[in-house]
Every structure is written in C-alpha cells, then in structure tokens.
Amino acid sequence: DGFRDSVASRGLGDVYKRQPDDFTINNIDDEYILPDTGQTGDYLSTFGEDSDYTINPPVLIDNGDGTITETKSKLMWTKKDSFADLGKCLNWHDSKIYVENLTTGGHTDWRMPEVWEYGEIYDNTESNVMAMDHDPEYPLALSNLFADGAAYWYWSSEHGHCCARTAYFVTGLPFIRTLDKCTKGGVRAVRNVP
C-alpha cells in the first residue's frame, strides 16, 4: 500500500520531516537552528563535510523525575521505555494505550513519537549494552542516561492498516512491522516541551 511504499531505508539521523528548527535562518519573525548531524567520520579528503563542524549538538538533561529533555529539539522523553517499565514487549495497540495512560514526571500529555523524533535521541557515538537481555553483540546507540532494560526497537505513531514504522536503536534504521508484532520491542513516550 502507499504507506509501505513511502518508507525508505534511511537512518534515524536523517531528517524525515522538515521542522522549523532544522536549519538556521534569521528572518523578521523567527530564528531557526541548524542541528548537528553527529557525523564523525570523513568520506572525502576535502574539508567541508559534516564531521568537520560541530554546531548545536544535542544535549540531554536528566530532569530527575523520570524524564529526559533533549534541548535541541525541545522534546521530553521518558527515561524508561515500556519494556524497562513493564518488563515485557508491547504490540502497537498496547503501546498506544500505555502512552495514553502515562503520568511520568507529573505530565499527562505523552504521545507516541514519529520516527524522525527518535532520531533526535539516536546517537551513533554511543554503544551501550542496556537492552533487556544485555547482549553485548547488539549495543544500543542510546545514551546511558536512559534506563537499563530497554527495548531494541520502538513503535512510532506512523501507521497504516496493517503496519507501523519502527525505529531500531542498534543500526539506526527504520523498519515496517505488523501492528501485532511483539519481539524485543516497545515504545518510548515523548512530549513537546512548552
């Protein structure tokens, strides 16, 4: 279907949707911020690649209330994902209910993220053995500020009749999974910081 056809095998660090803060432009009404890509390796011998610059790197702040704020995107995340919180995998439908009932940090406006939003906390410079089974062959590209016992992949709010997009925190690639799928996955709730 069109939903499935619209998904490309692009990494979580890629920009899936342009947001107002995807680049820096000073204009009459607003100031926009160009995010750092996190690229550390050079692909060419010439100067000018993303790895040659560090601008607006993402900063994670542990709020001390079960939440973490990513300052570049102004998104607040739950420190524990559903797997770390419940000790079990959730399918897409159960993940949606789980997020709708969260009160972490005293907030009730939690939602399921879009895949591009997971890219804001995916960090290919991290390699932490913090998934639920602690398999050293599959470290997560996720800060150790997040809770141990995490899922390997997360459901997104982007779904069609049969399937939903997911974010895989081992390789940084998005995938399509059927809504009833439940193997080593879950959801990490997000909310916008006012």
PDB file of C-alpha atoms in Angstrom:
ATOM      1  CA  ASP A   1       0.000   0.000   0.000  1.00  0.00           C
ATOM      2  CA  GLY A   2       1.036   3.652  -0.221  1.00  0.00           C
ATOM      3  CA  PHE A   3       2.136   3.728   3.407  1.00  0.00           C
ATOM      4  CA  ARG A   4       4.536   0.847   2.926  1.00  0.00           C
ATOM      5  CA  ASP A   5       5.815   2.256  -0.376  1.00  0.00           C
ATOM      6  CA  SER A   6       6.547   5.643   1.198  1.00  0.00           C
ATOM      7  CA  VAL A   7       9.087   4.232   3.650  1.00  0.00           C
ATOM      8  CA  ALA A   8      12.714   4.430   2.600  1.00  0.00           C
ATOM      9  CA  SER A   9      15.624   2.663   4.283  1.00  0.00           C
ATOM     10  CA  ARG A  10      17.078   5.881   5.653  1.00  0.00           C
ATOM     11  CA  GLY A  11      18.781   6.108   9.026  1.00  0.00           C
ATOM     12  CA  LEU A  12      17.245   7.629  12.139  1.00  0.00           C
ATOM     13  CA  GLY A  13      19.647  10.539  11.880  1.00  0.00           C
ATOM     14  CA  ASP A  14      18.111  11.525   8.533  1.00  0.00           C
ATOM     15  CA  VAL A  15      15.503  14.246   8.543  1.00  0.00           C
ATOM     16  CA  TYR A  16      12.170  12.654   7.703  1.00  0.00           C
ATOM     17  CA  LYS A  17      10.104  15.786   8.000  1.00  0.00           C
ATOM     18  CA  ARG A  18      11.365  19.308   7.914  1.00  0.00           C
ATOM     19  CA  GLN A  19      10.686  21.020  11.199  1.00  0.00           C
ATOM     20  CA  PRO A  20      11.044  24.756  11.863  1.00  0.00           C
ATOM     21  CA  ASP A  21      14.283  24.102  13.767  1.00  0.00           C
ATOM     22  CA  ASP A  22      16.015  22.034  11.058  1.00  0.00           C
ATOM     23  CA  PHE A  23      18.221  24.913   9.902  1.00  0.00           C
ATOM     24  CA  THR A  24      19.359  28.381  10.918  1.00  0.00           C
ATOM     25  CA  ILE A  25      17.795  31.343   9.185  1.00  0.00           C
ATOM     26  CA  ASN A  26      17.382  34.758  10.698  1.00  0.00           C
ATOM     27  CA  ASN A  27      14.311  36.420   9.322  1.00  0.00           C
ATOM     28  CA  ILE A  28      11.882  39.026  10.503  1.00  0.00           C
ATOM     29  CA  ASP A  29       9.692  36.653  12.522  1.00  0.00           C
ATOM     30  CA  ASP A  30      11.761  33.718  13.767  1.00  0.00           C
ATOM     31  CA  GLU A  31      15.212  32.276  14.317  1.00  0.00           C
ATOM     32  CA  TYR A  32      15.722  28.677  13.288  1.00  0.00           C
ATOM     33  CA  ILE A  33      18.561  26.414  14.445  1.00  0.00           C
ATOM     34  CA  LEU A  34      20.600  24.074  12.247  1.00  0.00           C
ATOM     35  CA  PRO A  35      21.127  20.782  14.147  1.00  0.00           C
ATOM     36  CA  ASP A  36      24.430  18.935  14.315  1.00  0.00           C
ATOM     37  CA  THR A  37      24.301  15.715  12.295  1.00  0.00           C
ATOM     38  CA  GLY A  38      26.556  13.717  14.609  1.00  0.00           C
ATOM     39  CA  GLN A  39      28.720  12.588  11.675  1.00  0.00           C
ATOM     40  CA  THR A  40      32.215  11.821  12.976  1.00  0.00           C
ATOM     41  CA  GLY A  41      33.914  10.102  10.039  1.00  0.00           C
ATOM     42  CA  ASP A  42      35.210  11.673   6.862  1.00  0.00           C
ATOM     43  CA  TYR A  43      34.166  10.279   3.497  1.00  0.00           C
ATOM     44  CA  LEU A  44      36.289  12.663   1.392  1.00  0.00           C
ATOM     45  CA  SER A  45      39.745  14.140   1.860  1.00  0.00           C
ATOM     46  CA  THR A  46      38.453  17.680   1.416  1.00  0.00           C
ATOM     47  CA  PHE A  47      37.264  19.993   4.188  1.00  0.00           C
ATOM     48  CA  GLY A  48      33.576  20.808   4.478  1.00  0.00           C
ATOM     49  CA  GLU A  49      31.831  17.583   5.485  1.00  0.00           C
ATOM     50  CA  ASP A  50      29.522  17.469   8.489  1.00  0.00           C
ATOM     51  CA  SER A  51      32.289  15.809  10.528  1.00  0.00           C
ATOM     52  CA  ASP A  52      34.382  18.973  10.152  1.00  0.00           C
ATOM     53  CA  TYR A  53      31.849  21.027  12.120  1.00  0.00           C
ATOM     54  CA  THR A  54      30.181  20.763  15.497  1.00  0.00           C
ATOM     55  CA  ILE A  55      27.195  23.078  15.739  1.00  0.00           C
ATOM     56  CA  ASN A  56      24.218  22.861  18.032  1.00  0.00           C
ATOM     57  CA  PRO A  57      24.982  19.350  19.291  1.00  0.00           C
ATOM     58  CA  PRO A  58      22.062  17.684  21.055  1.00  0.00           C
ATOM     59  CA  VAL A  59      22.183  17.931  24.815  1.00  0.00           C
ATOM     60  CA  LEU A  60      20.339  15.522  27.066  1.00  0.00           C
ATOM     61  CA  ILE A  61      19.307  16.682  30.517  1.00  0.00           C
ATOM     62  CA  ASP A  62      18.119  14.250  33.189  1.00  0.00           C
ATOM     63  CA  ASN A  63      15.271  16.126  34.856  1.00  0.00           C
ATOM     64  CA  GLY A  64      15.355  13.872  37.948  1.00  0.00           C
ATOM     65  CA  ASP A  65      11.664  12.984  37.641  1.00  0.00           C
ATOM     66  CA  GLY A  66      11.796  10.029  35.249  1.00  0.00           C
ATOM     67  CA  THR A  67      12.154  12.273  32.206  1.00  0.00           C
ATOM     68  CA  ILE A  68      15.000  13.433  29.950  1.00  0.00           C
ATOM     69  CA  THR A  69      14.896  16.602  27.862  1.00  0.00           C
ATOM     70  CA  GLU A  70      16.697  16.826  24.524  1.00  0.00           C
ATOM     71  CA  THR A  71      17.445  20.537  24.261  1.00  0.00           C
ATOM     72  CA  LYS A  72      17.981  20.835  20.501  1.00  0.00           C
ATOM     73  CA  SER A  73      14.546  19.554  19.529  1.00  0.00           C
ATOM     74  CA  LYS A  74      12.837  20.635  22.757  1.00  0.00           C
ATOM     75  CA  LEU A  75      11.407  17.170  23.240  1.00  0.00           C
ATOM     76  CA  MET A  76      10.978  15.473  26.609  1.00  0.00           C
ATOM     77  CA  TRP A  77      11.329  11.676  26.752  1.00  0.00           C
ATOM     78  CA  THR A  78      10.519   9.094  29.386  1.00  0.00           C
ATOM     79  CA  LYS A  79      13.682   7.776  30.975  1.00  0.00           C
ATOM     80  CA  LYS A  80      12.183   4.265  30.950  1.00  0.00           C
ATOM     81  CA  ASP A  81      10.693   2.846  27.801  1.00  0.00           C
ATOM     82  CA  SER A  82       7.735   0.466  28.028  1.00  0.00           C
ATOM     83  CA  PHE A  83       9.985  -2.615  28.155  1.00  0.00           C
ATOM     84  CA  ALA A  84      12.113  -1.236  31.015  1.00  0.00           C
ATOM     85  CA  ASP A  85       8.939  -0.135  32.818  1.00  0.00           C
ATOM     86  CA  LEU A  86       6.802  -3.275  32.387  1.00  0.00           C
ATOM     87  CA  GLY A  87       9.395  -5.967  31.678  1.00  0.00           C
ATOM     88  CA  LYS A  88       7.614  -7.140  28.541  1.00  0.00           C
ATOM     89  CA  CYS A  89       7.131  -6.384  24.887  1.00  0.00           C
ATOM     90  CA  LEU A  90       4.083  -4.426  23.732  1.00  0.00           C
ATOM     91  CA  ASN A  91       2.436  -4.557  20.323  1.00  0.00           C
ATOM     92  CA  TRP A  92       1.440  -1.291  18.630  1.00  0.00           C
ATOM     93  CA  HIS A  93      -2.090  -1.194  20.087  1.00  0.00           C
ATOM     94  CA  ASP A  94      -0.880  -1.887  23.646  1.00  0.00           C
ATOM     95  CA  SER A  95       1.889   0.696  23.180  1.00  0.00           C
ATOM     96  CA  LYS A  96      -0.669   3.339  22.251  1.00  0.00           C
ATOM     97  CA  ILE A  97      -2.737   2.581  25.383  1.00  0.00           C
ATOM     98  CA  TYR A  98       0.417   2.529  27.526  1.00  0.00           C
ATOM     99  CA  VAL A  99       1.462   6.005  26.340  1.00  0.00           C
ATOM    100  CA  GLU A 100      -2.038   7.465  26.717  1.00  0.00           C
ATOM    101  CA  ASN A 101      -2.072   6.438  30.392  1.00  0.00           C
ATOM    102  CA  LEU A 102       1.412   7.653  31.386  1.00  0.00           C
ATOM    103  CA  THR A 103       1.833  10.258  34.116  1.00  0.00           C
ATOM    104  CA  THR A 104       5.653  10.211  34.262  1.00  0.00           C
ATOM    105  CA  GLY A 105       7.111  13.408  35.713  1.00  0.00           C
ATOM    106  CA  GLY A 106       3.585  14.590  36.514  1.00  0.00           C
ATOM    107  CA  HIS A 107       2.775  15.056  32.805  1.00  0.00           C
ATOM    108  CA  THR A 108      -0.283  13.602  31.085  1.00  0.00           C
ATOM    109  CA  ASP A 109       0.334  14.774  27.501  1.00  0.00           C
ATOM    110  CA  TRP A 110       2.649  11.924  26.455  1.00  0.00           C
ATOM    111  CA  ARG A 111       2.365  10.623  22.894  1.00  0.00           C
ATOM    112  CA  MET A 112       3.904   8.069  20.546  1.00  0.00           C
ATOM    113  CA  PRO A 113       6.793   9.638  18.596  1.00  0.00           C
ATOM    114  CA  GLU A 114       7.233   9.837  14.862  1.00  0.00           C
ATOM    115  CA  VAL A 115      10.332   8.050  13.537  1.00  0.00           C
ATOM    116  CA  TRP A 116      12.224  11.289  12.892  1.00  0.00           C
ATOM    117  CA  GLU A 117      11.780  12.206  16.571  1.00  0.00           C
ATOM    118  CA  TYR A 118      13.532   9.005  17.652  1.00  0.00           C
ATOM    119  CA  GLY A 119      16.400  10.267  15.504  1.00  0.00           C
ATOM    120  CA  GLU A 120      16.812  13.129  17.972  1.00  0.00           C
ATOM    121  CA  ILE A 121      17.943  10.697  20.708  1.00  0.00           C
ATOM    122  CA  TYR A 122      19.590   8.076  18.477  1.00  0.00           C
ATOM    123  CA  ASP A 123      23.330   8.629  18.907  1.00  0.00           C
ATOM    124  CA  ASN A 124      25.756   6.646  16.757  1.00  0.00           C
ATOM    125  CA  THR A 125      28.611   7.684  19.061  1.00  0.00           C
ATOM    126  CA  GLU A 126      27.011   5.670  21.888  1.00  0.00           C
ATOM    127  CA  SER A 127      27.324   1.894  22.198  1.00  0.00           C
ATOM    128  CA  ASN A 128      25.632   0.834  25.424  1.00  0.00           C
ATOM    129  CA  VAL A 129      24.730  -2.715  26.442  1.00  0.00           C
ATOM    130  CA  MET A 130      21.486  -1.694  28.089  1.00  0.00           C
ATOM    131  CA  ALA A 131      18.809  -3.677  26.265  1.00  0.00           C
ATOM    132  CA  MET A 132      16.575  -6.052  28.177  1.00  0.00           C
ATOM    133  CA  ASP A 133      18.804  -9.088  27.529  1.00  0.00           C
ATOM    134  CA  HIS A 134      22.147  -7.198  27.803  1.00  0.00           C
ATOM    135  CA  ASP A 135      23.506  -8.870  24.659  1.00  0.00           C
ATOM    136  CA  PRO A 136      26.965  -7.349  24.002  1.00  0.00           C
ATOM    137  CA  GLU A 137      26.645  -8.127  20.282  1.00  0.00           C
ATOM    138  CA  TYR A 138      23.719  -5.689  19.995  1.00  0.00           C
ATOM    139  CA  PRO A 139      24.577  -2.482  21.860  1.00  0.00           C
ATOM    140  CA  LEU A 140      22.126   0.390  21.641  1.00  0.00           C
ATOM    141  CA  ALA A 141      23.040   3.767  20.145  1.00  0.00           C
ATOM    142  CA  LEU A 142      21.343   5.448  23.086  1.00  0.00           C
ATOM    143  CA  SER A 143      22.706   7.499  25.975  1.00  0.00           C
ATOM    144  CA  ASN A 144      23.159   5.698  29.276  1.00  0.00           C
ATOM    145  CA  LEU A 145      21.062   8.475  30.831  1.00  0.00           C
ATOM    146  CA  PHE A 146      18.104   6.378  29.662  1.00  0.00           C
ATOM    147  CA  ALA A 147      17.066   3.444  31.852  1.00  0.00           C
ATOM    148  CA  ASP A 148      18.613  -0.002  31.619  1.00  0.00           C
ATOM    149  CA  GLY A 149      16.416  -2.836  30.325  1.00  0.00           C
ATOM    150  CA  ALA A 150      15.384  -1.002  27.169  1.00  0.00           C
ATOM    151  CA  ALA A 151      13.760  -2.431  24.048  1.00  0.00           C
ATOM    152  CA  TYR A 152      15.800  -2.844  20.858  1.00  0.00           C
ATOM    153  CA  TRP A 153      13.229  -1.099  18.691  1.00  0.00           C
ATOM    154  CA  TYR A 154      10.326   1.302  19.182  1.00  0.00           C
ATOM    155  CA  TRP A 155       6.892   1.786  17.689  1.00  0.00           C
ATOM    156  CA  SER A 156       6.086   5.129  16.087  1.00  0.00           C
ATOM    157  CA  SER A 157       2.766   6.898  15.663  1.00  0.00           C
ATOM    158  CA  GLU A 158       3.130   6.467  11.896  1.00  0.00           C
ATOM    159  CA  HIS A 159       0.887   3.572  10.911  1.00  0.00           C
ATOM    160  CA  GLY A 160      -1.355   2.221   8.181  1.00  0.00           C
ATOM    161  CA  HIS A 161      -3.990  -0.518   8.139  1.00  0.00           C
ATOM    162  CA  CYS A 162      -1.575  -3.371   8.741  1.00  0.00           C
ATOM    163  CA  CYS A 163       1.710  -1.922   9.801  1.00  0.00           C
ATOM    164  CA  ALA A 164       3.634   0.802  11.575  1.00  0.00           C
ATOM    165  CA  ARG A 165       7.076   2.317  11.246  1.00  0.00           C
ATOM    166  CA  THR A 166       9.589   1.423  13.938  1.00  0.00           C
ATOM    167  CA  ALA A 167      12.999   2.756  14.952  1.00  0.00           C
ATOM    168  CA  TYR A 168      15.761   0.192  15.536  1.00  0.00           C
ATOM    169  CA  PHE A 169      18.352   1.507  18.017  1.00  0.00           C
ATOM    170  CA  VAL A 170      21.080  -0.993  17.100  1.00  0.00           C
ATOM    171  CA  THR A 171      21.583   0.041  13.470  1.00  0.00           C
ATOM    172  CA  GLY A 172      19.657   3.290  13.323  1.00  0.00           C
ATOM    173  CA  LEU A 173      17.358   2.073  10.560  1.00  0.00           C
ATOM    174  CA  PRO A 174      13.584   2.365  10.480  1.00  0.00           C
ATOM    175  CA  PHE A 175      11.528  -0.724   9.660  1.00  0.00           C
ATOM    176  CA  ILE A 176       7.915  -1.623   8.991  1.00  0.00           C
ATOM    177  CA  ARG A 177       6.326  -4.129  11.382  1.00  0.00           C
ATOM    178  CA  THR A 178       2.838  -5.533  11.556  1.00  0.00           C
ATOM    179  CA  LEU A 179       0.803  -3.932  14.342  1.00  0.00           C
ATOM    180  CA  ASP A 180       0.585  -7.177  16.339  1.00  0.00           C
ATOM    181  CA  LYS A 181       4.382  -7.774  16.279  1.00  0.00           C
ATOM    182  CA  CYS A 182       5.978  -8.114  19.666  1.00  0.00           C
ATOM    183  CA  THR A 183       9.581  -9.317  19.901  1.00  0.00           C
ATOM    184  CA  LYS A 184      12.059  -7.218  21.909  1.00  0.00           C
ATOM    185  CA  GLY A 185      10.174  -4.010  21.104  1.00  0.00           C
ATOM    186  CA  GLY A 186       8.149  -1.349  22.809  1.00  0.00           C
ATOM    187  CA  VAL A 187       7.630   2.390  22.884  1.00  0.00           C
ATOM    188  CA  ARG A 188       9.422   5.363  24.393  1.00  0.00           C
ATOM    189  CA  ALA A 189       6.965   8.163  25.055  1.00  0.00           C
ATOM    190  CA  VAL A 190       7.650  11.763  24.117  1.00  0.00           C
ATOM    191  CA  ARG A 191       6.090  15.151  24.704  1.00  0.00           C
ATOM    192  CA  ASN A 192       6.798  18.637  23.461  1.00  0.00           C
ATOM    193  CA  VAL A 193       8.467  20.982  25.927  1.00  0.00           C
ATOM    194  CA  PRO A 194       6.421  24.190  26.093  1.00  0.00           C
TER     195      PRO A 194
END
